[in-house]
């Protein structure tokens, strides 16, 4: 009996490689936050199960963590792009699973926990650090730190002045002084100010584009409320960018998120020189205006025009909770027709991004409205549409936890599932960049 026990132990030792032989590799694409990192663990026994844990600390000091049990293949390799999670915070094969499935360890969660801390100059962005642990047979055998960059090292950021108002210019690294690159003006949403536009601009500059972020409202020299905000602020930024020595003036576009997407299309109607116009979760018809600094939720919708062009207020879509604007019926069809921007007249190629469960801006429905109108105008393949059925309003090109993406507080409902937002985050960035590479 003793001899058989000893042989069994010996065989077990022979089939389990030494802990020192375990090797961890992360293919992280320079740490780009818009790419899925692939984690491989080598030196395991065939079919051996290990646990991977990923953790981070958000901008409020809250710790987030995910875990997954994965089994090695016959060569003793675990690969997150090929190995399915058998148990943990996500299941199945999903290389992005360890990121999107992270949960807060205590306290209230944030919808977008990676807030991308500003660098010392106030306009750049610091990377987010994630900690990876590999546990084998109850012991941690490897640790790695992962740096995820919204803005790659080498991107230059400058505060500039356009029409007497501050703007933020992002220049890609490695561009020759006499080279001219394609460029975009970027716009944030109803939050106002620079934050949303800066995120888009830093991301675009990290992918080779010159970008300038503009506070089109709630910033220096522009209205504090989203009421009759002049589109000329955005027009001036486009013209300024065309004159910049690092920009190819024939390859300039507009990109905006949420209300910034509406402003993008409203401005593009008047600028035939634009090559592309990109709307993230926007609408082809402006909604009613918004007054700010109103308790308790800061935002209060008002029955006034949100935007203006050459001093004239633009039509807007009335608020009717019971109306499906995708099928408004004969009673409400005239209201939709009146509020619609003449998007069929946009000279630029357009890209529309929408979430099928968007409960804030109904971007999935409004994307379909835009698609029907543009198709009826006979524009062919000039326009593209990215529809994510289970995503809500907060679609971003950056991978981060999505488990609480739907929860932005008691006053606003944004919709979406964790898995739906994870898919959108994973796919939308590469899809937008592919469109820009083709169209711009």
Coordinates of C-alpha atoms in Angstrom, one line a residue:
X1 CA 0.0 0.0 0.0
X2 CA 2.8 2.4 0.9
X3 CA 4.6 1.7 -2.3
X4 CA 1.4 2.3 -4.5
X5 CA 0.8 5.7 -2.6
X6 CA 4.4 6.8 -3.3
X7 CA 4.2 5.9 -7.0
X8 CA 0.9 7.8 -7.2
X9 CA 2.5 10.9 -5.7
X10 CA 5.5 10.6 -8.0
X11 CA 3.2 10.4 -11.1
X12 CA 1.3 13.4 -9.9
X13 CA 4.5 15.4 -9.5
X14 CA 5.7 14.3 -12.9
X15 CA 2.5 15.5 -14.6
X16 CA 2.4 18.8 -12.9
X17 CA 5.1 21.2 -14.2
X18 CA 7.2 23.1 -11.7
X19 CA 5.7 26.5 -10.7
X20 CA 8.8 28.2 -12.0
X21 CA 8.0 27.0 -15.5
X22 CA 4.7 28.9 -15.7
X23 CA 5.0 31.8 -18.2
X24 CA 2.5 34.6 -18.6
X25 CA 2.4 36.7 -21.8
X26 CA 0.0 39.6 -22.6
X27 CA -0.4 40.8 -26.1
X28 CA -1.7 44.3 -25.3
X29 CA -1.3 46.3 -28.6
X30 CA 0.9 48.9 -26.9
X31 CA -1.7 49.0 -24.1
X32 CA -4.4 50.7 -26.3
X33 CA -7.6 51.0 -24.3
X34 CA -9.6 50.3 -27.5
X35 CA -8.0 46.9 -28.2
X36 CA -8.7 43.6 -26.4
X37 CA -5.6 42.3 -24.6
X38 CA -4.9 38.6 -25.1
X39 CA -3.5 36.8 -22.1
X40 CA -1.7 33.4 -22.4
X41 CA -0.3 31.2 -19.7
X42 CA 2.1 28.5 -20.7
X43 CA 3.9 25.7 -18.9
X44 CA 0.8 24.1 -17.5
X45 CA -0.3 20.4 -17.5
X46 CA -2.7 19.3 -20.1
X47 CA -6.3 20.1 -19.1
X48 CA -5.1 21.8 -15.9
X49 CA -7.4 24.5 -14.5
X50 CA -6.1 27.8 -13.3
X51 CA -7.7 31.0 -12.1
X52 CA -7.0 34.4 -13.6
X53 CA -7.9 37.5 -11.5
X54 CA -7.9 41.1 -12.8
X55 CA -8.3 44.1 -10.5
X56 CA -8.1 47.9 -10.7
X57 CA -8.8 51.0 -8.6
X58 CA -11.1 53.6 -10.1
X59 CA -10.8 57.3 -9.8
X60 CA -12.8 57.3 -6.5
X61 CA -10.5 54.8 -4.9
X62 CA -13.0 51.9 -5.4
X63 CA -11.4 48.5 -6.1
X64 CA -12.9 46.4 -8.9
X65 CA -12.1 42.8 -9.6
X66 CA -13.0 39.9 -11.9
X67 CA -12.0 36.2 -12.0
X68 CA -12.2 33.3 -14.4
X69 CA -11.3 29.6 -14.2
X70 CA -9.8 28.4 -17.5
X71 CA -8.5 25.0 -18.5
X72 CA -5.3 24.5 -20.4
X73 CA -5.3 22.7 -23.8
X74 CA -3.3 19.6 -24.6
X75 CA -0.1 21.6 -25.0
X76 CA -0.5 23.1 -21.5
X77 CA -1.6 26.6 -22.7
X78 CA -4.4 28.8 -21.5
X79 CA -5.3 31.5 -24.1
X80 CA -8.1 33.9 -23.2
X81 CA -9.0 34.2 -26.9
X82 CA -9.5 30.4 -27.2
X83 CA -10.0 29.1 -23.7
X84 CA -13.5 29.3 -22.2
X85 CA -14.2 30.4 -18.6
X86 CA -15.8 27.5 -16.7
X87 CA -16.7 29.6 -13.7
X88 CA -16.1 33.1 -12.4
X89 CA -17.5 36.6 -13.3
X90 CA -18.1 35.6 -17.0
X91 CA -18.6 32.3 -18.8
X92 CA -17.4 31.0 -22.2
X93 CA -14.8 32.2 -24.6
X94 CA -14.4 36.0 -24.4
X95 CA -10.9 37.6 -24.4
X96 CA -12.4 40.9 -23.1
X97 CA -14.4 39.1 -20.3
X98 CA -11.9 39.8 -17.5
X99 CA -12.3 43.5 -18.2
X100 CA -16.0 44.0 -18.8
X101 CA -17.1 41.6 -16.0
X102 CA -15.3 43.4 -13.2
X103 CA -17.4 44.2 -10.1
X104 CA -16.8 46.7 -7.3
X105 CA -15.7 45.1 -4.1
X106 CA -17.6 47.4 -1.8
X107 CA -19.6 50.7 -1.9
X108 CA -21.6 52.2 -4.8
X109 CA -20.5 51.4 -8.3
X110 CA -19.9 53.9 -11.1
X111 CA -21.4 53.4 -14.6
X112 CA -18.0 54.3 -16.2
X113 CA -15.4 53.4 -13.5
X114 CA -12.4 54.2 -15.6
X115 CA -12.6 58.0 -15.6
X116 CA -9.2 58.5 -17.2
X117 CA -7.4 60.8 -14.8
X118 CA -6.0 64.0 -16.3
X119 CA -2.2 64.5 -16.6
X120 CA -0.5 67.5 -15.0
X121 CA -1.3 69.8 -17.9
X122 CA -5.0 69.3 -17.4
X123 CA -5.7 68.3 -21.0
X124 CA -3.8 65.0 -21.5
X125 CA -4.8 61.6 -19.9
X126 CA -3.0 59.2 -17.7
X127 CA -3.1 55.4 -18.3
X128 CA -5.2 53.1 -16.1
X129 CA -3.4 50.4 -14.3
X130 CA -4.8 46.8 -14.1
X131 CA -3.3 44.1 -11.9
X132 CA -3.3 40.5 -13.2
X133 CA -2.8 37.5 -11.0
X134 CA -2.5 33.8 -12.0
X135 CA -3.5 31.3 -9.3
X136 CA -2.5 27.7 -9.6
X137 CA -3.4 25.0 -7.1
X138 CA -4.4 27.6 -4.6
X139 CA -1.2 29.7 -4.9
X140 CA -0.5 32.9 -6.8
X141 CA 2.3 31.9 -9.2
X142 CA 2.5 35.1 -11.4
X143 CA 1.6 38.7 -11.3
X144 CA 1.6 41.3 -14.1
X145 CA 0.7 45.0 -14.3
X146 CA -1.1 46.2 -17.4
X147 CA -1.2 49.8 -18.5
X148 CA -4.2 50.7 -20.5
X149 CA -3.8 53.9 -22.5
X150 CA -6.6 56.1 -23.8
X151 CA -3.9 58.5 -25.1
X152 CA -0.7 56.9 -26.2
X153 CA 2.7 58.3 -25.1
X154 CA 4.0 60.8 -27.6
X155 CA 0.6 62.4 -28.4
X156 CA 1.1 66.1 -28.1
X157 CA -1.6 68.3 -26.6
X158 CA -1.9 72.1 -26.9
X159 CA -4.4 74.7 -25.6
X160 CA -5.3 76.8 -28.6
X161 CA -7.7 79.7 -29.3
X162 CA -10.4 79.6 -31.9
X163 CA -12.5 82.7 -32.4
X164 CA -11.5 84.0 -29.0
X165 CA -12.4 80.7 -27.3
X166 CA -10.2 78.0 -25.8
X167 CA -9.9 74.7 -27.6
X168 CA -7.7 71.6 -27.2
X169 CA -5.5 70.4 -30.0
X170 CA -4.2 66.7 -30.1
X171 CA -1.4 65.9 -32.4
X172 CA -0.4 62.3 -33.2
X173 CA 3.1 61.1 -32.3
X174 CA 5.6 60.6 -35.1
X175 CA 4.1 63.0 -37.6
X176 CA 6.7 64.8 -39.7
X177 CA 6.7 68.6 -39.3
X178 CA 5.9 69.1 -42.9
X179 CA 3.4 66.3 -43.2
X180 CA -0.4 66.9 -43.4
X181 CA -2.7 64.5 -41.7
X182 CA -6.5 63.9 -41.8
X183 CA -8.2 65.7 -38.9
X184 CA -11.5 65.9 -37.0
X185 CA -13.3 68.3 -34.7
X186 CA -14.6 66.4 -31.7
X187 CA -17.7 67.3 -29.6
X188 CA -18.9 66.0 -26.2
X189 CA -22.5 65.6 -25.2
X190 CA -25.1 67.2 -23.0
X191 CA -22.6 67.3 -20.1
X192 CA -21.0 70.3 -21.9
X193 CA -17.5 71.5 -21.7
X194 CA -14.4 69.7 -23.0
X195 CA -14.5 66.3 -21.3
X196 CA -16.3 64.2 -23.9
X197 CA -14.6 65.9 -26.9
X198 CA -11.2 65.5 -25.3
X199 CA -11.7 61.8 -24.9
X200 CA -12.5 61.4 -28.6
X201 CA -9.7 63.7 -29.6
X202 CA -7.1 61.8 -27.5
X203 CA -8.3 58.5 -28.9
X204 CA -8.1 59.8 -32.5
X205 CA -4.7 61.3 -32.1
X206 CA -3.5 57.9 -30.7
X207 CA -4.6 56.4 -34.0
X208 CA -2.9 58.9 -36.3
X209 CA -5.4 61.7 -36.7
X210 CA -5.1 65.4 -35.8
X211 CA -8.1 66.3 -33.6
X212 CA -9.3 69.5 -31.9
X213 CA -11.8 69.3 -29.1
X214 CA -14.4 72.2 -28.8
X215 CA -16.6 73.1 -25.9
X216 CA -19.6 73.9 -28.1
X217 CA -21.7 74.9 -25.0
X218 CA -21.1 75.2 -21.3
X219 CA -17.5 76.4 -21.9
X220 CA -15.6 79.6 -22.5
X221 CA -17.6 82.2 -24.5
X222 CA -20.6 79.8 -25.2
X223 CA -24.0 79.5 -23.6
X224 CA -24.3 77.6 -20.3
X225 CA -27.6 76.1 -21.2
X226 CA -28.5 74.0 -24.2
X227 CA -30.8 76.5 -25.6
X228 CA -30.3 78.1 -29.0
X229 CA -26.6 77.2 -29.0
X230 CA -25.0 78.6 -32.2
X231 CA -23.6 76.0 -34.5
X232 CA -21.1 78.6 -35.8
X233 CA -18.8 77.7 -32.9
X234 CA -18.3 74.3 -34.5
X235 CA -18.1 75.7 -38.0
X236 CA -15.3 78.0 -36.9
X237 CA -13.4 75.1 -35.5
X238 CA -13.7 73.2 -38.8
X239 CA -12.3 76.2 -40.7
X240 CA -9.5 76.7 -38.2
X241 CA -8.5 73.1 -38.5
X242 CA -8.4 73.3 -42.3
X243 CA -5.9 76.2 -42.0
X244 CA -3.6 74.3 -39.6
X245 CA -0.2 73.5 -41.1
X246 CA -0.3 69.9 -39.9
X247 CA -3.7 69.2 -41.5
X248 CA -4.7 68.2 -45.0
X249 CA -7.6 70.7 -45.6
X250 CA -9.3 68.3 -48.0
X251 CA -9.6 65.6 -45.3
X252 CA -11.4 67.1 -42.4
X253 CA -14.4 65.7 -40.5
X254 CA -16.7 66.0 -37.5
X255 CA -17.3 63.6 -34.7
X256 CA -19.6 63.9 -31.7
X257 CA -21.3 61.8 -29.0
X258 CA -24.9 62.0 -27.8
X259 CA -25.9 65.7 -28.2
X260 CA -22.6 66.2 -29.8
X261 CA -23.7 63.7 -32.5
X262 CA -26.8 65.8 -33.1
X263 CA -24.7 68.9 -33.4
X264 CA -22.3 67.1 -35.7
X265 CA -25.0 66.3 -38.2
X266 CA -26.7 69.7 -37.8
X267 CA -23.5 71.5 -38.6
X268 CA -22.5 69.1 -41.4
X269 CA -25.6 70.1 -43.3
X270 CA -24.0 73.6 -43.8
X271 CA -20.4 72.5 -44.5
X272 CA -20.0 70.9 -48.0
X273 CA -16.2 70.8 -47.5
X274 CA -16.5 68.0 -44.8
X275 CA -15.4 64.5 -45.7
X276 CA -17.0 62.6 -42.8
X277 CA -19.5 63.2 -40.1
X278 CA -19.8 60.6 -37.2
X279 CA -22.6 60.5 -34.7
X280 CA -22.3 58.4 -31.6
X281 CA -25.8 57.7 -30.1
X282 CA -27.1 60.9 -31.6
X283 CA -30.3 61.6 -33.6
X284 CA -31.2 63.1 -37.0
X285 CA -33.8 65.3 -35.3
X286 CA -32.8 67.6 -32.3
X287 CA -34.7 67.1 -29.1
X288 CA -36.0 70.0 -27.0
X289 CA -33.6 72.2 -25.1
X290 CA -32.0 71.7 -21.7
X291 CA -31.6 74.1 -18.8
X292 CA -28.7 73.4 -16.5
X293 CA -27.9 74.0 -12.8
X294 CA -31.5 73.1 -11.9
X295 CA -32.0 71.0 -8.7
X296 CA -32.2 68.1 -8.1
X297 CA -30.8 66.5 -11.2
X298 CA -28.9 69.5 -12.8
X299 CA -30.7 68.9 -16.1
X300 CA -34.2 70.1 -16.9
X301 CA -35.7 69.8 -20.4
X302 CA -37.5 72.9 -21.6
X303 CA -39.8 73.5 -24.6
X304 CA -37.3 75.7 -26.5
X305 CA -35.0 75.2 -29.4
X306 CA -31.6 73.7 -28.4
X307 CA -29.6 75.0 -31.5
X308 CA -29.5 77.9 -33.9
X309 CA -27.9 78.7 -37.2
X310 CA -27.3 82.3 -38.3
X311 CA -29.5 83.5 -35.5
X312 CA -32.4 81.3 -36.4
X313 CA -33.5 78.6 -33.9
X314 CA -33.7 75.1 -35.3
X315 CA -36.9 73.0 -35.1
X316 CA -37.0 70.4 -32.4
X317 CA -38.8 67.1 -31.6
X318 CA -41.5 67.5 -29.0
X319 CA -41.3 65.1 -26.0
X320 CA -44.0 62.4 -26.2
X321 CA -43.3 59.4 -24.1
X322 CA -46.0 57.3 -25.7
X323 CA -44.7 58.0 -29.3
X324 CA -42.4 55.6 -31.1
X325 CA -40.6 58.0 -33.4
X326 CA -39.6 55.0 -35.6
X327 CA -43.4 54.5 -36.3
X328 CA -45.0 57.8 -35.3
X329 CA -48.2 57.3 -37.1
X330 CA -50.2 59.9 -39.0
X331 CA -50.8 62.1 -36.0
X332 CA -47.1 62.6 -35.1
X333 CA -45.5 62.1 -38.5
X334 CA -45.7 65.9 -39.3
X335 CA -43.8 66.7 -36.0
X336 CA -41.0 64.3 -36.9
X337 CA -40.9 65.7 -40.5
X338 CA -40.6 69.2 -39.2
X339 CA -37.9 68.5 -36.7
X340 CA -35.7 66.4 -39.0
X341 CA -32.4 67.8 -40.1
X342 CA -32.0 67.8 -43.9
X343 CA -29.4 65.0 -43.6
X344 CA -29.9 64.0 -47.2
X345 CA -28.1 67.2 -48.1
X346 CA -24.9 66.4 -46.2
X347 CA -22.0 66.2 -48.6
X348 CA -19.9 64.2 -46.2
X349 CA -20.1 60.5 -45.8
X350 CA -21.9 59.8 -42.5
X351 CA -21.6 57.1 -39.8
X352 CA -24.3 56.6 -37.2
X353 CA -23.9 54.5 -34.0
X354 CA -27.0 53.5 -32.0
X355 CA -28.0 51.3 -29.1
X356 CA -31.1 49.2 -29.3
X357 CA -31.8 49.6 -25.6
X358 CA -30.9 53.3 -25.4
X359 CA -33.5 54.6 -22.9
X360 CA -32.0 58.2 -22.8
X361 CA -31.7 59.2 -26.5
X362 CA -33.4 56.3 -28.3
X363 CA -30.4 56.2 -30.6
X364 CA -31.2 52.8 -32.0
X365 CA -34.7 54.0 -33.2
X366 CA -33.3 57.4 -34.4
X367 CA -30.6 55.6 -36.3
X368 CA -33.3 53.7 -38.2
X369 CA -35.1 56.9 -38.9
X370 CA -31.9 58.4 -40.4
X371 CA -31.3 55.2 -42.4
X372 CA -34.7 55.3 -44.0
X373 CA -34.4 58.9 -44.9
X374 CA -30.9 58.6 -46.4
X375 CA -31.9 55.4 -48.3
X376 CA -34.9 57.2 -49.8
X377 CA -32.6 60.0 -50.9
X378 CA -30.6 57.5 -53.0
X379 CA -27.3 58.1 -51.4
X380 CA -26.1 54.5 -52.0
X381 CA -23.3 53.3 -49.7
X382 CA -22.2 56.8 -48.6
X383 CA -23.7 56.2 -45.2
X384 CA -22.9 53.5 -42.6
X385 CA -24.8 52.3 -39.5
X386 CA -23.5 50.5 -36.5
X387 CA -26.4 49.1 -34.4
X388 CA -25.9 47.3 -31.1
X389 CA -29.1 45.7 -30.0
X390 CA -28.4 45.2 -26.3
X391 CA -26.4 48.4 -25.7
X392 CA -27.8 51.5 -24.1
X393 CA -26.8 55.2 -24.4
X394 CA -23.2 54.9 -23.0
X395 CA -21.3 53.3 -25.9
X396 CA -17.6 54.1 -25.9
X397 CA -14.6 52.9 -27.9
X398 CA -12.7 52.0 -24.7
X399 CA -12.8 48.7 -22.9
X400 CA -13.8 49.0 -19.3
X401 CA -16.2 47.3 -16.8
X402 CA -19.8 47.3 -18.0
X403 CA -21.5 45.5 -15.1
X404 CA -23.0 48.8 -13.8
X405 CA -23.1 50.8 -17.1
X406 CA -26.9 51.0 -16.9
X407 CA -26.8 52.7 -13.4
X408 CA -26.1 56.5 -13.6
X409 CA -28.3 57.4 -10.7
X410 CA -32.0 57.9 -9.8
X411 CA -32.8 60.7 -12.3
X412 CA -31.6 59.3 -15.6
X413 CA -32.1 55.9 -17.3
X414 CA -29.6 54.9 -20.0
X415 CA -30.4 51.2 -20.6
X416 CA -28.3 48.4 -21.9
X417 CA -27.0 45.0 -20.5
X418 CA -23.5 44.3 -19.3
X419 CA -22.9 41.9 -22.2
X420 CA -24.5 44.2 -24.7
X421 CA -22.3 47.1 -23.8
X422 CA -19.2 44.8 -23.7
X423 CA -19.8 43.8 -27.3
X424 CA -20.3 47.4 -28.3
X425 CA -17.2 48.6 -26.6
X426 CA -15.2 45.8 -28.1
X427 CA -16.4 46.3 -31.7
X428 CA -17.2 49.9 -32.2
X429 CA -13.7 51.4 -31.9
X430 CA -12.2 49.3 -34.7
X431 CA -15.3 49.8 -36.8
X432 CA -15.2 53.5 -36.6
X433 CA -11.4 53.6 -37.3
X434 CA -12.0 51.3 -40.4
X435 CA -14.7 53.8 -41.6
X436 CA -12.4 56.7 -41.1
X437 CA -9.5 55.0 -42.9
X438 CA -11.8 54.4 -45.9
X439 CA -13.7 57.6 -46.0
X440 CA -11.3 60.3 -44.7

